[in-house]
Amino acid sequence: MAVTENRSHLASPSTPATNQRIRIINTKTAHDDLLVIRVLPQSNKVVTVVGDKRRCAEKFYDEDLGLNINLHNITTFDLSDKVHSDTFDKDDGSISYINSEDITLQNMMRTGFRKPFIVRAESGKPPGLRVPDSNFTVKDVERLVSSTRKIDVMDVSTQLSLQMTMHQWAKYFDSDKRDTLLNVISLEISQTPLCKLISPPDFVRELDWVETAWPPSLKVAQTFGNNSLTKMKYPKVQKYCLMSVRGSYTDFHVDFGGTSVWYHIVAGAKVFWLIPPTEENLSKFVKWTLAGKQDDIFFGDLVDKCYRVNLYVGDTFFLPGGWIHAVYTPRKSLVFGGKFLHSYNIIGQLQVTAIEDVTKVEARYLYPYFVQMVWFVVEKYRRHLKHIEVHGKGNTVLLEQEVEGLNVLISRLEESKTFQSAIPIQIRNPKLLLQELKDLLLHAEIDTICGDFSEPIISRERNTLLDSARKLHNIRLISTDRPFKMSPVVSSDSDVSEDEDVLLLPIIEEKEEEEKSTITELVEVIVSDKFTNPSSSRKETPLNEDNNVTVEISNKELWQAFCKHGTEMIIIKAGRRLFPVLKFKVSGLDPNSKYVFLVDIVPADDCWYRFCNCEWIVAGEGDHIPPKRMYVHPESPNTGAHWMKEILSFHKLKIAHNVSDAGSNMIVNSMHRYQPRVHIVQCDDIYKIPWCAFRTMVFTETEFFAVTAYQSEKITQLKIEHNPFAKGFRAGTATQAAEERYNSKNINVTIVLDSYGTAPFLAAGGAIHTSGDHIQHTQHNTTKSNLLTHMQMVEQFQGS
DNA sequence: TCTCACACCTTTGAAGTGG
DNA sequence: CCACTTCAAAGGTGTGAGA
């Protein structure tokens, strides 16, 4: 995927590769400074190597030394000139250097974030920005994103991308001998352990459409760290790690979708050439790109104003969408950054997508789900403007550039086939939506002043309910394996059908007028698309009219105790139960309606792990995903009253790693990480499951590693301590038990709590059993025969 | 990393008992 | 017939040796 510096998508495919052999080229300087290569065209013999003319000693090596490299299309202009020429040292206020405390959301709203600015290291980090310190190395990156993660690497000489593993890259990066210049500028690291160390500046999060307009429920469904489009649930462009060796250069380009960029230098240095996105400049840029003369012409020379900025360790750089830029790496560098779309430069963003159309950029180099995103944005504006109509504006402001942008966007959505070809299924009536928004904008009061406490019309604020509920209850919603109907441009039909286990497609039920005030909004109504009953013509039955269903994990503390050390679950061929057991407290169901409860266990990511030095580390790419099964609670279907009466326990659920297992066990791979999910289906017959409304919940503390033997001693100890079946392994238990048995002869009667901790009965055993989290719940009314029936049903369900 | 026999334990449910 | 007890079988544990 093309990012910050990537112009590979704009490189003309028609440009012939010269494949010249050149002489090298080694500049060793005390300052670790510039290495610039110059190839004379039409020559396969003479190569000029230009170092930093002021500080580098030039050295020439003969090709006989074995240092030859094949380079294609190296620039014929002298990049060193461009790095040092005064031509680009303009100071007309277009680029500003500002203090970190001046970076506020309101300032960005006022200015629309149209000009680049830099926060120097001395000024501190912009509010909210979190990045690793300068000791952080590429090895650390490798450790945290996985050695086997395949990454796109740009060959600097061709500006085209190739793939290698993170391990290969780290080795390349740290080695002294390189025969090609490679550059990593498109490693997106969300959903990897590295992600936790990175936070974009506050204002970015407040503006970013992914945060403000993309359905959060779809975003949280993303579990994979890689950027595979088939698994992507949201535009995964928020956190990038860029690693460049000295001499890397990315030619002039515009970031996809007209995204704006934040960019923090953790190590090394960067040189940017920046060109404002005026009509004239963009037009020249398109011509330059289509002409395929990138190697001969430095685009900065073609325009009136091209600014150069030098960035050093600790600097943070902000580049607005649409700016044409090139990047050079004078020192080996490590950079973290991210991209975002926002509401105050909609026209600029659309302009860039038009350029991408003209220059025929490949789909994989575009902003993912751009079309879907703008539909969600429009819907969000409609909803909030309507809300404002009724409830008043509060602190929110609707600014002129915003309205102007939205009106242009509406026209595009009305007219453009591209924009109409990929409308998310959540947008029920696109025409009506656009009409409504037009009317709302027509009558909306436009603000001219943006005060210090003003807030955007659409903001993250409106989602904090979801965030806080998620934190509080540790619930997150898993909706689907595919967020919406994909644009044919992005994904083919076969792409959809290859995911056999895609059962659910979400329909987000949002009440028009109100924001919901309970955590039930975490739970969406999900309707199976694949299994939609043709006769029912996609009528989604709400799970509950008042949408008030809540599910809590009842043995949360125990799960958390395990989770803290990385829960492990033993798997054997015949199937082993989970401990702790999945137990839930359900409320808010309609007491008289019937429900089915199901559990499935899905991979938490696509990695396999190793337990090394008391911690789980990513060891490679995950094995193939075994066939997905659903475990139906044996008491299903049953009334809401029944489910709410007491704790709902899935203690009979077993996991196994025997793929040929014909039983009802859930199949998992050893040394992989899994996440159980609970589904509530409102239906009175198990056969009707595919056509009924779902709700799906995930409790993150129930995540576990599947193992064939325990890895962590702490986990073993916790299991022994809490699982009654493992009582025999508790310290001193054997002798204690013997003593107690002996003593019991004198006591005669001991009390044992039954499985529900109620109605004690007399037992012949010796020990006194106490109630607690670890008590195994039995089935009140479940006999072997009806369990069997259910299992047969599950089989049928799986087979259907 | 995985498998298996094992000791030690809980759970289950049929049979027994008494009112 | 019901409530309760008894008890053996079934089955859920982690261990540790061996593959």
XYZ file of C-alpha atoms in Angstrom, chain A residues 198-465:
268
model
C 1.902 4.652 19.156
C -0.813 7.285 19.484
C -1.430 10.013 16.957
C -1.675 13.611 18.203
C -5.018 14.428 19.826
C -6.280 16.713 17.099
C -5.658 14.025 14.497
C -7.835 11.585 16.394
C -10.519 14.227 16.713
C -10.542 14.953 12.989
C -9.848 11.536 11.502
C -12.938 10.250 9.691
C -12.009 6.704 10.711
C -12.590 7.846 14.282
C -15.521 10.160 13.693
C -17.558 8.598 10.909
C -16.613 4.976 10.377
C -18.953 2.646 12.294
C -16.953 1.746 15.410
C -18.488 -1.686 15.425
C -16.883 -2.413 12.102
C -13.548 -1.074 13.215
C -13.350 -3.215 16.323
C -14.034 -6.247 14.193
C -10.547 -5.868 12.716
C -8.300 -8.479 14.249
C -5.601 -8.927 11.654
C -2.472 -6.826 11.767
C -1.632 -7.069 8.108
C -3.184 -4.908 5.441
C -4.868 -7.599 3.436
C -7.829 -5.949 1.763
C -9.911 -9.084 2.060
C -9.636 -8.951 5.824
C -9.721 -5.224 6.318
C -12.724 -3.935 8.223
C -11.892 -0.250 8.085
C -9.446 2.042 6.280
C -6.362 0.770 8.039
C -4.047 3.722 7.485
C -3.751 5.283 10.919
C -0.363 4.082 12.100
C 2.661 3.528 9.942
C 6.248 2.658 10.693
C 8.682 3.959 8.089
C 12.216 2.637 7.971
C 14.674 4.066 5.498
C 18.356 3.577 4.930
C 20.573 6.463 3.990
C 20.091 7.614 0.441
C 16.480 6.530 0.074
C 14.449 8.812 -2.103
C 10.769 8.866 -2.923
C 9.855 10.960 -5.903
C 7.070 13.540 -6.007
C 3.649 12.180 -5.230
C 0.407 13.008 -3.497
C -0.793 10.843 -0.641
C -3.738 8.650 -1.538
C -7.240 9.955 -1.173
C -5.873 13.389 -0.352
C -5.097 12.221 3.149
C -3.316 14.495 5.558
C -0.318 13.139 7.375
C 1.389 13.312 10.740
C 4.996 12.220 10.802
C 7.388 11.935 13.745
C 11.119 11.336 13.386
C 12.231 8.822 16.009
C 15.689 8.389 14.536
C 17.666 9.808 11.623
C 16.592 12.698 9.437
C 14.447 13.468 6.424
C 14.339 16.086 3.702
C 10.973 17.018 2.209
C 10.262 19.026 -0.911
C 6.760 20.446 -0.729
C 4.556 21.896 -3.427
C 1.170 23.475 -2.654
C -1.843 21.871 -4.338
C -2.860 24.796 -6.513
C -4.861 24.082 -9.663
C -1.829 24.899 -11.747
C 0.550 22.718 -9.756
C -1.809 19.742 -9.730
C -2.340 20.062 -13.445
C 1.425 20.155 -14.026
C 1.781 17.197 -11.706
C -0.674 15.107 -13.723
C 1.148 15.988 -16.944
C 4.520 15.173 -15.410
C 3.234 11.853 -14.118
C 1.619 10.825 -17.368
C 4.666 11.874 -19.384
C 6.765 9.298 -17.592
C 9.709 11.677 -17.397
C 10.107 11.449 -13.674
C 13.661 10.269 -13.982
C 14.770 13.178 -16.077
C 12.829 15.982 -14.536
C 12.829 16.979 -10.905
C 9.220 18.056 -10.521
C 10.188 20.740 -8.045
C 11.870 22.571 -10.919
C 8.621 22.815 -12.876
C 6.657 24.817 -10.374
C 6.827 28.336 -9.017
C 7.044 27.451 -5.410
C 8.687 24.365 -4.075
C 9.686 24.443 -0.421
C 12.306 22.272 1.206
C 12.228 21.355 4.882
C 14.750 19.371 6.867
C 13.486 17.216 9.704
C 15.597 15.854 12.513
C 15.182 13.509 15.471
C 12.236 14.483 17.621
C 10.592 16.705 15.019
C 6.956 16.210 14.170
C 5.729 17.193 10.760
C 2.178 17.755 9.614
C 1.402 17.693 5.924
C -2.056 18.646 4.706
C -3.812 16.540 2.098
C -3.100 17.228 -1.535
C 0.406 18.659 -1.126
C 2.757 17.265 -3.719
C 5.934 16.105 -2.051
C 9.154 14.171 -2.410
C 11.237 12.747 0.420
C 14.911 12.083 0.820
C 16.632 10.245 3.653
C 20.057 11.690 4.464
C 20.459 9.455 7.521
C 19.193 6.006 8.329
C 15.850 6.778 9.852
C 12.933 5.415 11.780
C 9.687 7.330 11.542
C 6.171 6.816 12.840
C 3.240 8.465 11.175
C -0.315 8.151 10.055
C -2.820 9.335 7.507
C -6.280 10.676 7.871
C -9.174 12.217 6.006
C -11.135 15.020 7.609
C -14.066 17.371 7.099
C -12.258 20.645 6.549
C -10.629 19.822 3.241
C -13.216 17.682 1.514
C -12.745 19.406 -1.821
C -9.002 18.866 -1.713
C -9.509 15.220 -0.910
C -11.948 14.761 -3.787
C -9.548 16.558 -6.091
C -6.860 14.010 -5.314
C -9.181 11.084 -5.973
C -9.946 12.653 -9.348
C -6.215 12.781 -10.080
C -5.927 9.157 -9.032
C -8.652 8.356 -11.543
C -6.892 10.199 -14.328
C -3.500 8.688 -13.591
C -5.096 5.235 -13.289
C -3.739 4.370 -9.907
C -4.119 0.705 -9.020
C -6.780 -0.070 -6.435
C -4.258 -1.397 -3.948
C -2.568 2.000 -3.805
C -5.759 3.888 -3.037
C -7.191 4.881 0.312
C -9.046 1.715 1.322
C -12.830 2.060 1.277
C -12.722 5.720 0.253
C -16.150 5.472 -1.337
C -17.709 3.692 1.611
C -16.070 6.189 3.918
C -17.640 9.229 2.272
C -21.055 7.577 2.414
C -20.606 7.005 6.116
C -19.508 10.621 6.503
C -22.571 11.903 4.718
C -24.799 9.699 6.844
C -23.109 10.884 10.007
C -23.588 14.521 9.048
C -27.219 13.919 8.222
C -27.795 12.280 11.583
C -26.049 14.941 13.600
C -27.500 17.890 11.738
C -30.913 16.372 12.315
C -30.060 15.915 15.961
C -29.042 19.565 16.124
C -32.350 20.623 14.560
C -34.146 19.078 17.507
C -31.724 19.505 20.384
C -29.787 22.619 19.478
C -26.184 23.108 18.562
C -24.397 23.240 21.871
C -20.695 23.900 21.339
C -20.614 22.434 17.889
C -19.806 24.628 14.919
C -20.541 24.142 11.258
C -17.906 25.979 9.280
C -18.097 27.362 5.809
C -15.365 25.177 4.312
C -17.154 22.183 5.763
C -20.489 23.056 4.153
C -18.826 23.901 0.880
C -17.029 20.553 0.906
C -20.165 18.628 1.801
C -22.113 20.207 -1.033
C -19.419 19.257 -3.527
C -19.348 15.777 -2.033
C -23.107 15.404 -2.390
C -22.891 16.341 -6.066
C -20.143 13.779 -6.570
C -22.197 11.098 -4.843
C -25.201 11.941 -6.983
C -23.374 12.010 -10.260
C -20.454 9.644 -10.084
C -20.957 5.996 -10.951
C -17.852 5.077 -8.970
C -19.375 6.536 -5.847
C -22.665 4.793 -6.459
C -21.130 1.435 -7.179
C -20.058 0.740 -3.619
C -22.672 2.087 -1.268
C -22.424 0.333 2.094
C -25.487 -1.767 2.858
C -25.940 0.279 6.001
C -27.024 3.159 3.807
C -30.564 2.055 3.106
C -31.784 4.862 0.946
C -28.883 6.775 -0.587
C -31.057 9.142 -2.623
C -33.129 10.122 0.337
C -29.998 10.512 2.447
C -28.426 12.942 -0.005
C -31.646 14.899 -0.383
C -32.099 15.141 3.371
C -28.542 16.298 3.900
C -28.887 18.895 1.158
C -31.991 20.276 2.849
C -30.360 20.236 6.245
C -27.316 22.096 4.939
C -29.523 24.601 3.196
C -31.188 25.546 6.435
C -28.245 25.052 8.754
C -26.727 28.016 10.491
C -23.147 28.398 9.283
C -20.625 29.633 11.833
C -18.000 32.195 11.049
C -16.266 31.973 14.378
C -14.647 28.917 15.868
C -14.059 29.557 19.552
C -11.594 27.852 21.863
C -14.230 25.422 23.074
C -15.936 24.815 19.770
C -16.404 21.250 18.690
C -16.816 19.727 15.257
C -20.302 18.685 14.173
C -19.131 15.108 13.843
C -16.595 14.062 16.389
C -15.178 11.232 18.391
C -17.061 12.643 21.347
C -20.191 11.046 20.072
C -18.546 7.666 20.229
C -17.106 7.929 23.681
C -20.135 6.236 25.111
